[in-house]
Amino acid sequence: MNPQESPETILAGWRFQWFGWLPLEQVQDPDWCPEDLVLLVNYLQETPIVMLPVSGRPLVCSLCGEIIGKNGAIQSDGVFIWPISLGHRVKKHHLRLPTNFIEHIRNRNYVIREEMLSLEEEDHIEMLQLQIERYLLDQ
Ligand SMILES: [Zn+2]
């Protein structure tokens, strides 16, 4: 990835179905403040955790010290996957979301699908494996 690229450029061209693992400074944009930011953040934060490492130590935000959740936890709405820190970083630290991810959330009217909320743990694991395979194919 070209280090000269602005967050806006990187995120406009984002074509993956994962997000939230880039260094914060690459995708931080204090000027980004869409009208539906609260709805986007709620969607990110309320989507179920699909993978929780056994150790599950608390994840403390390195920027503000807030406890975000369990370290290593991954959330998914069945299409995108992201780390538990993403909602917090968007809400508190001006992390900008990729265009395709925003459009996806808006297309769903900020509603988390019922089937995601009622998944059993083994369904989560199966789904996550599919998503990781998709992620690896993107590389
Ligand atoms: Zn923080």
CSV table of C-alpha atoms and ligand atoms in Angstrom, one decimal:
chain,number,residue,atom,x,y,z
A,1,MET,CA,0.0,0.0,0.0
A,2,ASN,CA,1.3,3.4,-0.9
A,3,PRO,CA,2.1,5.4,2.2
A,4,GLN,CA,1.4,8.7,0.3
A,5,GLU,CA,-2.2,7.8,-0.1
A,6,SER,CA,-4.7,9.8,1.9
A,7,PRO,CA,-7.3,7.9,4.1
A,8,GLU,CA,-10.0,9.1,1.7
A,9,THR,CA,-8.2,7.5,-1.3
A,10,ILE,CA,-7.4,4.3,0.5
A,11,LEU,CA,-10.9,3.9,1.7
A,12,ALA,CA,-12.7,4.9,-1.5
A,13,GLY,CA,-10.8,2.1,-3.3
A,14,TRP,CA,-11.3,-0.5,-0.5
A,15,ARG,CA,-12.7,-3.7,-2.0
A,16,PHE,CA,-12.2,-6.2,0.8
A,17,GLN,CA,-14.9,-7.5,3.2
A,18,TRP,CA,-12.7,-7.0,6.3
A,19,PHE,CA,-11.6,-3.8,7.9
A,20,GLY,CA,-10.1,-2.5,11.1
A,21,TRP,CA,-6.5,-3.9,11.1
A,22,LEU,CA,-4.7,-1.1,9.4
A,23,PRO,CA,-2.5,1.3,11.5
A,24,LEU,CA,-4.8,4.0,12.8
A,25,GLU,CA,-2.7,6.9,11.3
A,26,GLN,CA,-3.3,5.5,7.8
A,27,VAL,CA,-7.1,5.8,8.0
A,28,GLN,CA,-7.7,8.5,10.6
A,29,ASP,CA,-9.7,11.4,9.2
A,30,PRO,CA,-11.0,14.1,11.7
A,31,ASP,CA,-12.9,15.8,8.8
A,32,TRP,CA,-15.0,12.7,8.1
A,33,CYS,CA,-18.3,13.1,9.9
A,34,PRO,CA,-21.3,11.7,8.0
A,35,GLU,CA,-24.8,12.5,9.2
A,36,ASP,CA,-25.4,8.9,10.1
A,37,LEU,CA,-22.2,8.3,12.1
A,38,VAL,CA,-24.1,7.4,15.2
A,39,LEU,CA,-26.1,4.7,13.3
A,40,LEU,CA,-22.9,3.4,11.7
A,41,VAL,CA,-21.2,3.1,15.1
A,42,ASN,CA,-24.2,1.4,16.6
A,43,TYR,CA,-24.2,-1.1,13.8
A,44,LEU,CA,-20.5,-1.9,14.3
A,45,GLN,CA,-20.8,-2.1,18.1
A,46,GLU,CA,-24.0,-4.2,18.2
A,47,THR,CA,-23.1,-6.8,15.6
A,48,PRO,CA,-22.4,-10.1,17.3
A,49,ILE,CA,-18.9,-11.4,18.2
A,50,VAL,CA,-18.2,-14.4,16.1
A,51,MET,CA,-14.8,-15.3,17.5
A,52,LEU,CA,-13.5,-14.9,21.0
A,53,PRO,CA,-10.0,-16.2,21.9
A,54,VAL,CA,-10.0,-18.4,25.0
A,55,SER,CA,-7.6,-16.1,26.8
A,56,GLY,CA,-10.0,-13.2,26.3
A,57,ARG,CA,-8.0,-10.6,28.3
A,58,PRO,CA,-9.6,-7.1,28.4
A,59,LEU,CA,-8.6,-4.9,25.4
A,60,VAL,CA,-7.6,-1.5,26.6
A,61,CYS,CA,-7.6,1.4,24.1
A,62,SER,CA,-4.0,2.6,23.7
A,63,LEU,CA,-5.3,6.1,23.0
A,64,CYS,CA,-7.8,6.8,25.7
A,65,GLY,CA,-7.4,3.9,28.2
A,66,GLU,CA,-11.1,2.8,27.9
A,67,ILE,CA,-11.8,-0.9,28.1
A,68,ILE,CA,-13.2,-1.8,24.7
A,69,GLY,CA,-14.0,-5.5,25.1
A,70,LYS,CA,-12.1,-8.8,25.0
A,71,ASN,CA,-8.7,-8.8,23.3
A,72,GLY,CA,-8.8,-10.5,19.9
A,73,ALA,CA,-12.6,-10.6,19.6
A,74,ILE,CA,-13.9,-10.4,16.0
A,75,GLN,CA,-17.3,-9.2,15.0
A,76,SER,CA,-19.2,-10.1,11.8
A,77,ASP,CA,-22.6,-9.3,10.2
A,78,GLY,CA,-22.3,-12.3,7.8
A,79,VAL,CA,-20.6,-10.3,5.1
A,80,PHE,CA,-17.9,-8.1,6.7
A,81,ILE,CA,-15.6,-9.0,9.6
A,82,TRP,CA,-13.9,-6.5,11.9
A,83,PRO,CA,-12.1,-6.4,15.2
A,84,ILE,CA,-14.0,-5.4,18.4
A,85,SER,CA,-11.9,-2.2,18.5
A,86,LEU,CA,-13.4,-0.8,15.3
A,87,GLY,CA,-16.6,0.8,16.7
A,88,HIS,CA,-14.7,2.5,19.5
A,89,ARG,CA,-12.1,3.9,17.1
A,90,VAL,CA,-14.7,5.2,14.7
A,91,LYS,CA,-16.7,6.8,17.5
A,92,LYS,CA,-13.8,8.2,19.5
A,93,HIS,CA,-10.7,8.5,17.4
A,94,HIS,CA,-11.9,9.6,13.9
A,95,LEU,CA,-11.2,6.3,12.2
A,96,ARG,CA,-12.8,6.6,8.8
A,97,LEU,CA,-14.7,3.6,7.3
A,98,PRO,CA,-14.2,2.3,3.7
A,99,THR,CA,-16.8,3.4,1.2
A,100,ASN,CA,-17.9,-0.1,0.3
A,101,PHE,CA,-18.4,-0.9,4.0
A,102,ILE,CA,-20.5,2.2,4.6
A,103,GLU,CA,-22.7,1.5,1.6
A,104,HIS,CA,-23.2,-2.1,2.8
A,105,ILE,CA,-24.4,-0.9,6.2
A,106,ARG,CA,-26.7,1.8,4.7
A,107,ASN,CA,-28.1,-0.8,2.3
A,108,ARG,CA,-29.1,-2.8,5.3
A,109,ASN,CA,-30.7,0.2,6.9
A,110,TYR,CA,-28.3,-0.2,9.9
A,111,VAL,CA,-30.2,-3.3,10.9
A,112,ILE,CA,-28.3,-6.4,12.0
A,113,ARG,CA,-29.9,-9.5,10.4
A,114,GLU,CA,-32.0,-11.6,12.7
A,115,GLU,CA,-30.2,-14.8,11.6
A,116,MET,CA,-26.9,-13.3,12.8
A,117,LEU,CA,-28.3,-12.5,16.2
A,118,SER,CA,-29.6,-16.1,16.6
A,119,LEU,CA,-26.5,-18.0,15.4
A,120,GLU,CA,-25.1,-20.8,17.5
A,121,GLU,CA,-21.4,-20.8,18.3
A,122,GLU,CA,-20.6,-23.5,15.8
A,123,ASP,CA,-22.4,-21.5,13.0
A,124,HIS,CA,-20.2,-18.6,13.9
A,125,ILE,CA,-17.1,-20.7,13.5
A,126,GLU,CA,-18.1,-22.1,10.2
A,127,MET,CA,-19.0,-18.7,8.9
A,128,LEU,CA,-15.8,-17.2,10.1
A,129,GLN,CA,-13.8,-19.9,8.3
A,130,LEU,CA,-15.6,-19.0,5.1
A,131,GLN,CA,-14.8,-15.4,5.6
A,132,ILE,CA,-11.1,-16.0,6.3
A,133,GLU,CA,-10.9,-18.1,3.1
A,134,ARG,CA,-12.4,-15.2,1.2
A,135,TYR,CA,-10.0,-12.8,2.9
A,136,LEU,CA,-7.0,-15.0,1.9
A,137,LEU,CA,-8.3,-15.1,-1.7
A,138,ASP,CA,-8.2,-11.3,-1.7
A,139,GLN,CA,-4.5,-11.2,-0.9
B,1,ZN,ZN,-10.0,5.0,22.8
